mmCIF file of C-alpha atoms in Angstrom:
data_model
loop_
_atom_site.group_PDB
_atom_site.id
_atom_site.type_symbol
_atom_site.label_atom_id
_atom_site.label_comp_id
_atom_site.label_asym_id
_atom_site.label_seq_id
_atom_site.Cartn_x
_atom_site.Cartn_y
_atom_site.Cartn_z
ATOM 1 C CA UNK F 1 79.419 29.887 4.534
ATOM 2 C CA UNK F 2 76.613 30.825 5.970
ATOM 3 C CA UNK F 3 75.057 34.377 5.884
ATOM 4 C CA UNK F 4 75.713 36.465 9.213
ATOM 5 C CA UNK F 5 73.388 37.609 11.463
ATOM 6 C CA UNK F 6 70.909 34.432 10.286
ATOM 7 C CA UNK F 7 70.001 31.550 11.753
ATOM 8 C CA UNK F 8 69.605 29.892 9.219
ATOM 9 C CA UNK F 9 72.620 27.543 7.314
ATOM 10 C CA UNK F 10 72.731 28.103 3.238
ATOM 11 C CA UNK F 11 75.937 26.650 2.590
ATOM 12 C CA UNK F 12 78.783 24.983 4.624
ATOM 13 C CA UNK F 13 81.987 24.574 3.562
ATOM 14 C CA UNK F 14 83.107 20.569 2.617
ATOM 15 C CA UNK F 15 86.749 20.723 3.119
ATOM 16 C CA UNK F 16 87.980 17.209 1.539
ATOM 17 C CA UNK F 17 91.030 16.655 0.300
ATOM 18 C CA UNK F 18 91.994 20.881 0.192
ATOM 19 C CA UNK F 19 94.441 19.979 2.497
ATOM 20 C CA UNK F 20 95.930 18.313 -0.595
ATOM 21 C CA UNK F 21 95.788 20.773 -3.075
ATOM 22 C CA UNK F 22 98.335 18.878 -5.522
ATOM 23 C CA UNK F 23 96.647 15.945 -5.146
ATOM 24 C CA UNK F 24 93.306 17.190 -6.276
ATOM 25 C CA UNK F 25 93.596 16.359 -9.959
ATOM 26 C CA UNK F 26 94.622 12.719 -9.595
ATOM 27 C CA UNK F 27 91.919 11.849 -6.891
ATOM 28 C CA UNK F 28 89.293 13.280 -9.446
ATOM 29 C CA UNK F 29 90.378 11.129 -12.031
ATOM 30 C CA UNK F 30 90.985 8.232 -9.822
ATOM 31 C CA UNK F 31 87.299 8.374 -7.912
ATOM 32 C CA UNK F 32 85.925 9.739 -11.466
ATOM 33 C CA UNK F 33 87.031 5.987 -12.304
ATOM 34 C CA UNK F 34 85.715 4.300 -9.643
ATOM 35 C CA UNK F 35 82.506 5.760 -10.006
ATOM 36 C CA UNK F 36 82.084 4.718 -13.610
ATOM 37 C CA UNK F 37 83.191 1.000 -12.698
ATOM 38 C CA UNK F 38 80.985 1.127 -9.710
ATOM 39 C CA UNK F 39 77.943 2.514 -12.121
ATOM 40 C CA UNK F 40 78.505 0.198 -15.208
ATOM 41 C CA UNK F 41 79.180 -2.991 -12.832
ATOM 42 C CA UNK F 42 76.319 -2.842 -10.453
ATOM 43 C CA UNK F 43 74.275 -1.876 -13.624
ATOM 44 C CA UNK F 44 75.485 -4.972 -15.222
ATOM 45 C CA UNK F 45 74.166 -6.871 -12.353
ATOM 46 C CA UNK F 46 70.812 -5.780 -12.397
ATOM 47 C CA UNK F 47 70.692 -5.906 -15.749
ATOM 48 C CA UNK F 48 71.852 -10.046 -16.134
ATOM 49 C CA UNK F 49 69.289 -10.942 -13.424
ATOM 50 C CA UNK F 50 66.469 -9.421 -14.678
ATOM 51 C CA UNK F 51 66.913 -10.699 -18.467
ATOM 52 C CA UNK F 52 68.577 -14.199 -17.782
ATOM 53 C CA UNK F 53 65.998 -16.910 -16.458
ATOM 54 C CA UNK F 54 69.117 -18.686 -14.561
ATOM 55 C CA UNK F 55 70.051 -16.207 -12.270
ATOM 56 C CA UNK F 56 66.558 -15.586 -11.401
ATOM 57 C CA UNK F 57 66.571 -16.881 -7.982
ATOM 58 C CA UNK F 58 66.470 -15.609 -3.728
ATOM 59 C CA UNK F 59 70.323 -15.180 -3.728
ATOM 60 C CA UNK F 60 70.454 -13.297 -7.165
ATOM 61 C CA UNK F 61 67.058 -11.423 -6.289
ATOM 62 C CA UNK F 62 69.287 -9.624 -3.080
ATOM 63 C CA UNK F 63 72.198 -8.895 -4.984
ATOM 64 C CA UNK F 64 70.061 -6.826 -7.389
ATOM 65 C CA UNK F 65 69.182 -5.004 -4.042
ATOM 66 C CA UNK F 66 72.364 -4.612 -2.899
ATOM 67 C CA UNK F 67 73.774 -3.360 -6.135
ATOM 68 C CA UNK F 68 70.635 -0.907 -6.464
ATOM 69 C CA UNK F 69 71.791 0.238 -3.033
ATOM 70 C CA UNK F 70 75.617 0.518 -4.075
ATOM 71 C CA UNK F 71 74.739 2.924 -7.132
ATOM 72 C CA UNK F 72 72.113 5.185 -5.007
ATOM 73 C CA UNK F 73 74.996 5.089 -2.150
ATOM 74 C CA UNK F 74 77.872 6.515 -4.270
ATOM 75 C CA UNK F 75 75.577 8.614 -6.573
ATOM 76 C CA UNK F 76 74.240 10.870 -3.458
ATOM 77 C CA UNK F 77 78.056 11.348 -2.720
ATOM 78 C CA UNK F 78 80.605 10.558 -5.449
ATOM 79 C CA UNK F 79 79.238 13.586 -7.753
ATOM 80 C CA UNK F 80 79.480 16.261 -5.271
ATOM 81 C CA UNK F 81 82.666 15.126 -4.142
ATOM 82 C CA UNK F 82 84.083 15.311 -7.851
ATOM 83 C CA UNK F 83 82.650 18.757 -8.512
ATOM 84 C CA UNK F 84 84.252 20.358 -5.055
ATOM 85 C CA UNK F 85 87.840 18.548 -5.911
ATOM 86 C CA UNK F 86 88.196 20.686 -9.193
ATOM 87 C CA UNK F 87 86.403 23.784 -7.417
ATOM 88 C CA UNK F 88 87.888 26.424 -6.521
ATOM 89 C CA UNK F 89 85.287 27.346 -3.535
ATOM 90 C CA UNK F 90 84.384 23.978 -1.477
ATOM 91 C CA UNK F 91 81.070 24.175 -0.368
ATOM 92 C CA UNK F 92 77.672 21.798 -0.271
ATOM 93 C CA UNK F 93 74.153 23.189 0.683
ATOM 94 C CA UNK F 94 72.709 22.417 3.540
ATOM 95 C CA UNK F 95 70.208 20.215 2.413
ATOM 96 C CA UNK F 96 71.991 18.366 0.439
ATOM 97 C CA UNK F 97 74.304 17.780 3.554
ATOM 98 C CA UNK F 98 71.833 16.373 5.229
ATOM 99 C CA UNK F 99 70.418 14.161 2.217
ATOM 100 C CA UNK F 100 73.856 12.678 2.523
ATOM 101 C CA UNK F 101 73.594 12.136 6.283
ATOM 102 C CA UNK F 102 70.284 10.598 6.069
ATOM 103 C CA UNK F 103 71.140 8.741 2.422
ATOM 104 C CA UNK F 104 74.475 7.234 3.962
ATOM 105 C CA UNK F 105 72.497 5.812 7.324
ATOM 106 C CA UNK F 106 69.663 4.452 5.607
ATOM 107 C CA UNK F 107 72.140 2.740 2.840
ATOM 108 C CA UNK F 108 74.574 1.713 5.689
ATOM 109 C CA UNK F 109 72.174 0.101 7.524
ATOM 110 C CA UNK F 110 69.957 -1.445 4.500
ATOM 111 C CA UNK F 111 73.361 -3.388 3.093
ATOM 112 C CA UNK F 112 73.934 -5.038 6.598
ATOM 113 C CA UNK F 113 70.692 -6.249 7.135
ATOM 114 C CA UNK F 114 70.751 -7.169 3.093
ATOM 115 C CA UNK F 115 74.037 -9.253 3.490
ATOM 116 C CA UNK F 116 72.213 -10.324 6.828
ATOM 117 C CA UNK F 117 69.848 -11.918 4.498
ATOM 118 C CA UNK F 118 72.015 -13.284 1.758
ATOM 119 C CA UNK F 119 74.059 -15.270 4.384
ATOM 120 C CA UNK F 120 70.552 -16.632 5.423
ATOM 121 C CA UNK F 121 70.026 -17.566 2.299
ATOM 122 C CA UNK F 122 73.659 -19.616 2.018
ATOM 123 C CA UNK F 123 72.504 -21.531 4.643
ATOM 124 C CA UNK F 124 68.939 -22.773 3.769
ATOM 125 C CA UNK F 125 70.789 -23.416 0.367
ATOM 126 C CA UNK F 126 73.310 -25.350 1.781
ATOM 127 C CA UNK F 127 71.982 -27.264 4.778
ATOM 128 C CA UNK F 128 68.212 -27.811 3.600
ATOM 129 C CA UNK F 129 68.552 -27.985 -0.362
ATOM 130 C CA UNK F 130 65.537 -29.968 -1.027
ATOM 131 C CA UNK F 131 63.844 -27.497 1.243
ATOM 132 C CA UNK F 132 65.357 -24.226 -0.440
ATOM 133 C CA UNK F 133 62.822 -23.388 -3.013
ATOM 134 C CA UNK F 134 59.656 -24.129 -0.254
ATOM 135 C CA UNK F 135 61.177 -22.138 2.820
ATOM 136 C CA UNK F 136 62.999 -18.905 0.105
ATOM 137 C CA UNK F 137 60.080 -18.805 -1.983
ATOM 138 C CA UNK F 138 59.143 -15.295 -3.757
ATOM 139 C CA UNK F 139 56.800 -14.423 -0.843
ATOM 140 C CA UNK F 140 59.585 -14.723 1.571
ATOM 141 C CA UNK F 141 61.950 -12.988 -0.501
ATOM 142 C CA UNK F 142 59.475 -10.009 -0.967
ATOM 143 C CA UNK F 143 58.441 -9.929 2.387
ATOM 144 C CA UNK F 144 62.436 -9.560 3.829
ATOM 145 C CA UNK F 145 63.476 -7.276 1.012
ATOM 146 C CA UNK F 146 60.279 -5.250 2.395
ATOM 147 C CA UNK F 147 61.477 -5.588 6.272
ATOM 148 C CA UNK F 148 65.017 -4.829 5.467
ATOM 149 C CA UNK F 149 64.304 -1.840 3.786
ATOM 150 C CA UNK F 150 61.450 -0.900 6.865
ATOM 151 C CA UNK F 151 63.594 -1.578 9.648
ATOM 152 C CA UNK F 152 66.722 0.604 8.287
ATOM 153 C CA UNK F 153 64.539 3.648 7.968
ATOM 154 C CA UNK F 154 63.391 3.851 10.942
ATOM 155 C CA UNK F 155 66.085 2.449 12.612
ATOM 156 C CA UNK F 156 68.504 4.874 11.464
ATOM 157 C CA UNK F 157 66.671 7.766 10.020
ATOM 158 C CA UNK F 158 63.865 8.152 11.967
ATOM 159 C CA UNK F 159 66.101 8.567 15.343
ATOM 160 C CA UNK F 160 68.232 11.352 13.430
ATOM 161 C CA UNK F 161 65.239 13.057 12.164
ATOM 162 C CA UNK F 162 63.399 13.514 15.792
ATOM 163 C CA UNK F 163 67.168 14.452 17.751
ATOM 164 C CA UNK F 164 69.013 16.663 14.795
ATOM 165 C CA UNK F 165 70.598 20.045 16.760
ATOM 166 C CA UNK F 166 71.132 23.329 15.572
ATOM 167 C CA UNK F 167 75.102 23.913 13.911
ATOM 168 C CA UNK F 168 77.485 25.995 15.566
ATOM 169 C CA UNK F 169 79.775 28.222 13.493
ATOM 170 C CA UNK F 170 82.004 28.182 11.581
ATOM 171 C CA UNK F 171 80.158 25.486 9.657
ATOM 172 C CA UNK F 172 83.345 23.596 8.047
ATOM 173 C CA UNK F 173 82.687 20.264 7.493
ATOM 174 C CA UNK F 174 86.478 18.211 7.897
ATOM 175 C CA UNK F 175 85.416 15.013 5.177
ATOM 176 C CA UNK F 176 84.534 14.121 2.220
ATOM 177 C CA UNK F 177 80.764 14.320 2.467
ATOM 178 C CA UNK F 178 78.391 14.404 5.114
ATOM 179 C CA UNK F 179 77.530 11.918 7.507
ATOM 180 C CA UNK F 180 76.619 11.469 10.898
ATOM 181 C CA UNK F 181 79.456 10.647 12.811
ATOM 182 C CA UNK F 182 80.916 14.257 11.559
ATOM 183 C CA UNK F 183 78.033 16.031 11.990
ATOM 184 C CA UNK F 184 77.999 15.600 15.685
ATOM 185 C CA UNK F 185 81.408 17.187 16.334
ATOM 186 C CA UNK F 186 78.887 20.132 14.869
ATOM 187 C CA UNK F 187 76.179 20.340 16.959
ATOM 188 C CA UNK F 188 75.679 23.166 19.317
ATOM 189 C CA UNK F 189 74.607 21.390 22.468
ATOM 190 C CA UNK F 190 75.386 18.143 24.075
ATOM 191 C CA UNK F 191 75.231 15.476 22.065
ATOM 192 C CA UNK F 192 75.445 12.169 24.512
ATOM 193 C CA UNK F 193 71.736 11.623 23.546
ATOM 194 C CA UNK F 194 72.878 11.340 19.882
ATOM 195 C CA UNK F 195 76.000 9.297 20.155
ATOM 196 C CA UNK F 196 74.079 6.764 22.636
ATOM 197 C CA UNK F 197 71.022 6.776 20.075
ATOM 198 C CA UNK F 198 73.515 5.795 17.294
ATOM 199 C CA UNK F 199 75.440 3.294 18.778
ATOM 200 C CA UNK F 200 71.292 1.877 19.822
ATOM 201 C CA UNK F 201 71.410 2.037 15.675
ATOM 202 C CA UNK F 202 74.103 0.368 14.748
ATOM 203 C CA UNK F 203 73.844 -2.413 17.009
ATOM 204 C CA UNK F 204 70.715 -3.121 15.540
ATOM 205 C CA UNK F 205 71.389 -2.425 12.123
ATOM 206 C CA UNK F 206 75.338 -4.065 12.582
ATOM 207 C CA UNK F 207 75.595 -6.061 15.717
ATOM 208 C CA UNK F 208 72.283 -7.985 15.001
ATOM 209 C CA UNK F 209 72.860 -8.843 11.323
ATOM 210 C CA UNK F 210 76.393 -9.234 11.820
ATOM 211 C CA UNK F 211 75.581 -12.168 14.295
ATOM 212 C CA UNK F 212 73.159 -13.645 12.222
ATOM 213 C CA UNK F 213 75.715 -13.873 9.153
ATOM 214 C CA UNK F 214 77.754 -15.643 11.957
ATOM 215 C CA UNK F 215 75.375 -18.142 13.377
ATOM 216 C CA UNK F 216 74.744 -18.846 9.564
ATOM 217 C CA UNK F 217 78.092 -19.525 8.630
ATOM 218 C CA UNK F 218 78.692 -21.039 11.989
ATOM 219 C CA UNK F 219 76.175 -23.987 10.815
ATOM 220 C CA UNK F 220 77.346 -23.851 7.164
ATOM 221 C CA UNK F 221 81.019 -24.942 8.540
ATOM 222 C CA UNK F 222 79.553 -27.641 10.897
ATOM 223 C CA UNK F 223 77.501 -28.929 7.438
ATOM 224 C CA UNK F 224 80.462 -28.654 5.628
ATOM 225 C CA UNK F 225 82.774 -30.769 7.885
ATOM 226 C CA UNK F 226 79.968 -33.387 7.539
ATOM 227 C CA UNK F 227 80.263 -33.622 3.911
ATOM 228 C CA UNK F 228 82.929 -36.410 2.475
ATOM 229 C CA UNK F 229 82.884 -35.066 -0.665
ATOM 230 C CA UNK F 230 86.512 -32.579 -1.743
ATOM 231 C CA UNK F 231 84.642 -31.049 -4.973
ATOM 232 C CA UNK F 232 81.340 -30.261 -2.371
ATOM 233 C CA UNK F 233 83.593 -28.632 0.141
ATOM 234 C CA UNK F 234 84.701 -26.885 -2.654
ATOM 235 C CA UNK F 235 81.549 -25.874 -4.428
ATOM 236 C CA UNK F 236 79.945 -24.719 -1.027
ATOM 237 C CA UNK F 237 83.029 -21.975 -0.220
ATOM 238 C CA UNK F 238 83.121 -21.046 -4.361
ATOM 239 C CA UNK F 239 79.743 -20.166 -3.203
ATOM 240 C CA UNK F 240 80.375 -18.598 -0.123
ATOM 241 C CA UNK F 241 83.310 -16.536 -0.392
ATOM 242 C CA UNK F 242 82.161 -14.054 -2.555
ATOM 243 C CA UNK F 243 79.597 -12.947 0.058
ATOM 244 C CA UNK F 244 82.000 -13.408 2.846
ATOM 245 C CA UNK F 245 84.731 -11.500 1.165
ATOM 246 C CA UNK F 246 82.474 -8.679 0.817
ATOM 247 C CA UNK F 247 80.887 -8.971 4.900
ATOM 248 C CA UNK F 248 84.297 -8.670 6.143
ATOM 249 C CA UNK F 249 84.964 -5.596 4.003
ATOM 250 C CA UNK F 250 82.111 -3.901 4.676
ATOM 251 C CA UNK F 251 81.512 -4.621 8.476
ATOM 252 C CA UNK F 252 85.264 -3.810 9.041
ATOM 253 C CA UNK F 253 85.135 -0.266 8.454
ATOM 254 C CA UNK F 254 81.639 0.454 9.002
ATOM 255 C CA UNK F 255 82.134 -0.851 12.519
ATOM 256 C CA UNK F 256 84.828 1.346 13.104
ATOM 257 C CA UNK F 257 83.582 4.055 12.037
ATOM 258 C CA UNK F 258 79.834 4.078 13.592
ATOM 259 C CA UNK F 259 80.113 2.241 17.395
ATOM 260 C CA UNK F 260 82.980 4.131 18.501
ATOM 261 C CA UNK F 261 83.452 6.772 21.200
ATOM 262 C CA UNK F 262 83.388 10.461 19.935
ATOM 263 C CA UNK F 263 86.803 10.755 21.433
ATOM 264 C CA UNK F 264 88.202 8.423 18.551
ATOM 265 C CA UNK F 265 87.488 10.792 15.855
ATOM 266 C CA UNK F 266 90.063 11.710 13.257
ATOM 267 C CA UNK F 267 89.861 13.655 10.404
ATOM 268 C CA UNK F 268 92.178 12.786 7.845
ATOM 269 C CA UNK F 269 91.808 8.902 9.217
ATOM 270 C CA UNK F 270 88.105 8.826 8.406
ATOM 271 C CA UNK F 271 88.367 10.336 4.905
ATOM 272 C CA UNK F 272 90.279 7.516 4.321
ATOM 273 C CA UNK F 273 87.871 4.999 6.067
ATOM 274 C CA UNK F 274 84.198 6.595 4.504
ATOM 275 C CA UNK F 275 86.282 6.214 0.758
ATOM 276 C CA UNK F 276 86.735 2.906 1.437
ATOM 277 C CA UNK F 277 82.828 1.766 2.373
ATOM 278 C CA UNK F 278 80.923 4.863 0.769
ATOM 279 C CA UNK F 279 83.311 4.834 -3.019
ATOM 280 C CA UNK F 280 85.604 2.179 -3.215
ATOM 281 C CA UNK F 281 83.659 -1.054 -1.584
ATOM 282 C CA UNK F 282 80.301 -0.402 -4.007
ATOM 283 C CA UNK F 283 82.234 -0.494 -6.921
ATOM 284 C CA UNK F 284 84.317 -3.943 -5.832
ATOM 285 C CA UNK F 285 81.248 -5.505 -4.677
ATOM 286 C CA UNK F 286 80.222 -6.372 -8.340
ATOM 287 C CA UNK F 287 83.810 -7.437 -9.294
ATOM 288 C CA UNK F 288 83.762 -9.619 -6.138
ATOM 289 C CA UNK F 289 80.485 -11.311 -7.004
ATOM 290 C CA UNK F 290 81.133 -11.565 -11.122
ATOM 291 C CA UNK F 291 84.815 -12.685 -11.184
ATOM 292 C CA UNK F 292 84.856 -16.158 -8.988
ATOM 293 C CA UNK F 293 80.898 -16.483 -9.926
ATOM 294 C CA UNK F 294 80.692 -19.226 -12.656
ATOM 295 C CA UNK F 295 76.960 -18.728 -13.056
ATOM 296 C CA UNK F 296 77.688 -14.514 -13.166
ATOM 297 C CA UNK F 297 79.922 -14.907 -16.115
ATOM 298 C CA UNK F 298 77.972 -17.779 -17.633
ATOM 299 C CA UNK F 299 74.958 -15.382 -17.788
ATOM 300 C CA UNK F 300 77.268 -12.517 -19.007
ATOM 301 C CA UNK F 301 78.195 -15.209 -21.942
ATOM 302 C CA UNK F 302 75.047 -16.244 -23.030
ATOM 303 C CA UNK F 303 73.364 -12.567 -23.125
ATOM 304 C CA UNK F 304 76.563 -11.647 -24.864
ATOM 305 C CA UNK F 305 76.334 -14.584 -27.373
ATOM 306 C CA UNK F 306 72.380 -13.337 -28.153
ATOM 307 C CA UNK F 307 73.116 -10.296 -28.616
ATOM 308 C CA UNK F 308 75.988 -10.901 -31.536
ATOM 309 C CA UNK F 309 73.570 -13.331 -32.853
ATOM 310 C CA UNK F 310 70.627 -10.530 -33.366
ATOM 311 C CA UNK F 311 73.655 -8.447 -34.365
ATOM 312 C CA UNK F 312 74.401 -10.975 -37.000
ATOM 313 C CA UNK F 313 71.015 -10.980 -38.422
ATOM 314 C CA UNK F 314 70.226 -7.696 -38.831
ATOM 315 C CA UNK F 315 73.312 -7.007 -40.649
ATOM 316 C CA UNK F 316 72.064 -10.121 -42.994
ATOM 317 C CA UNK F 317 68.413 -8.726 -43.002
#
């Protein structure tokens, strides 16, 4: 808590799951699971596109981006959250509660526009193919992996930065970590300037992308329906679900949770909805992109097939 008679905030108190005291244990070994699959499969991704020549291309080039962003996501969160569900005393700093808050906008915002720009991507593949390697070129990639990063920050944490308020006491935060949705049930004065700021955000930062990804696929389907080939059809959504699987995931709960009235606010609901976008959804994404991704797994083959090979001849050396 923080010290009386100051105005200034050392420590608040992160309540979690302490409403769940018997459930403590499992949940740490559950999430401590999660974490690990989220760290060693977005790894893994970053990891095959760099070294393999064949995934080096504009599609595989924003998945490394969005699995960079998955791992920094959970890693400002998942930790702290482990510690305090085997502590005794549940607290987090101040500054690190607003790392979090700042750390879970910027990443919120960075993987719509990202997916914004993967669906963009489908569709130049898709509907100008001869075209694809002239209009995604490195450039182009560089340049909107450069603006999507740009336009989050300020879009998001700039705006919190300039119109943060004081805390009022007691300072018991009711979640799992810190974010801004919870932190203005916290704030001292009134906060309409705040909520109508962040819903500004996330209409920019969800709303826009979020149409974009539809216009895309909007023109995909009509290019699809076109086609009178059965294995193309079915080549094209291979391609496409992956991405789409993991759009209607993410924008599902993030929606929810960040252009809705303050009066919709529940506490035990929104633990549930933050696991699933801040822990849970980093650590599919990679399983969603590797598992019904033939040139994923190829990749994952042939580095695994060099490396028993050197393997092989060092033992024979």
């Amino acid at each position: 808590m923080a010290q009386e008679n100051s105005s200034i905030i050392i420590e608040l108190v992160l309540l979690g799951f302490s409403n769940h005291p018997q459930a403590e244990i499992p949940l740490f070994l559950l999430f401590s699971g999660v974490y690990l699959v989220n760290l060693l499969g977005n790894t893994a991704i970053i990891i095959l596109v760099v070294i393999d020549p064949c995934l080096q291309t504009p599609m595989y080039f924003f998945l490394c981006h969005l699995a960079f962003l998955n791992i920094f996501y959970t890693t400002a969160v998942v930790p702290k959250m482990l510690f305090n569900l085997l502590a005794p005393k549940k607290i987090i700093s101040y500054e690190l509660c607003l790392a979090q808050t700042y750390i879970s906008l910027l990443m919120g915002a960075a993987e719509c526009i990202i997916l914004a720009i993967m669906a963009l991507d489908r569709y130049v593949a898709i509907c100008y193919p001869l075209r694809y390697l002239l209009i995604m070129n490195w450039s182009v990639c560089m340049r909107l992996a450069v603006g999507a990063w740009s336009i989050s920050f300020f879009a998001s944490v700039v705006p919190l930065y300039f119109t943060i308020l004081p805390l009022c006491s007691p300072y018991i935060v009711d979640h799992i970590f810190c974010e801004a949705p919870v932190l203005l049930h916290m704030f001292c004065a009134d906060t309409s300037l705040q909520e109508t700021l962040m819903v500004i955000g996330a209409s920019g930062t969800l709303l826009l992308p979020f149409l974009l990804i539809t216009i895309s696929y909007l023109r995909i389907l009509v290019a699809v329906m076109k086609m009178h080939s059965a294995e193309g059809r079915k080549k094209i959504f291979s391609v496409c679900s992956s991405h789409l699987t993991v759009v209607t995931i993410y924008y599902g709960t993030g929606m929810f949770m960040y252009m809705r009235p303050k009066s919709l606010y529940s506490a035990e609901g929104d633990k549930l909805i933050s696991l699933f976008y801040a822990v849970i959804n980093p650590a599919l994404n990679p399983l969603i992109y590797s598992l019904r991704n033939k040139e994923v797994t190829g990749a994952l083959k042939r580095v695994l097939g060099r490396l028993s090979v050197s393997q092989r001849q060092m033992i024979l050396s």
